[in-house]
């Protein structure tokens, strides 16, 4: 929030607990306070956006009994994008994009191709979580998801202007992509 405010954005920091923005349930008792989103109330986001604010939501959610859960940040972003009926979801990360089996960055993937990368063990850990959240968002109506390098200068402005960066996931892709050579 502080970095966005320093750049002139009217950012507002929230958690999923605020106004029951994101409700969750415990995933497994042995994981403790780790939860999975069960419901999102996008009205708060809509109200803030309509008033000109930029909501920034921490990946903490609660339930009606007052329990607090840590939720996966990718899942939180996906659930909020779905509820907000966003056209586009951006995941800004510490890598250049999604890598294929040969190690090169893929510029475009369909959800089916993303699932194949997971099943083949090519996408694991954090990238697996991002791809799963991306597929969920696309399956629920988000038009496209971009996984892009968050530290790249001006990446958000570049993506907003239509310049490609990272990996674009959408249903609008025909056929499997050949891997591109790293630059």
mmCIF file of C-alpha atoms in Angstrom, residues 16 19 57 91 104 106 127 154:
data_model
loop_
_atom_site.group_PDB
_atom_site.id
_atom_site.type_symbol
_atom_site.label_atom_id
_atom_site.label_comp_id
_atom_site.label_asym_id
_atom_site.label_seq_id
_atom_site.Cartn_x
_atom_site.Cartn_y
_atom_site.Cartn_z
ATOM 1 C CA UNK A 16 -10.446 -10.460 3.700
ATOM 2 C CA UNK A 19 -16.793 -6.428 5.954
ATOM 3 C CA UNK A 57 -6.237 -6.980 -0.020
ATOM 4 C CA UNK A 91 0.050 -11.976 -11.069
ATOM 5 C CA UNK A 104 11.977 -21.302 -22.053
ATOM 6 C CA UNK A 106 5.967 -19.454 -22.755
ATOM 7 C CA UNK A 127 4.132 -21.572 -10.090
ATOM 8 C CA UNK A 154 6.860 -0.081 -15.655
#
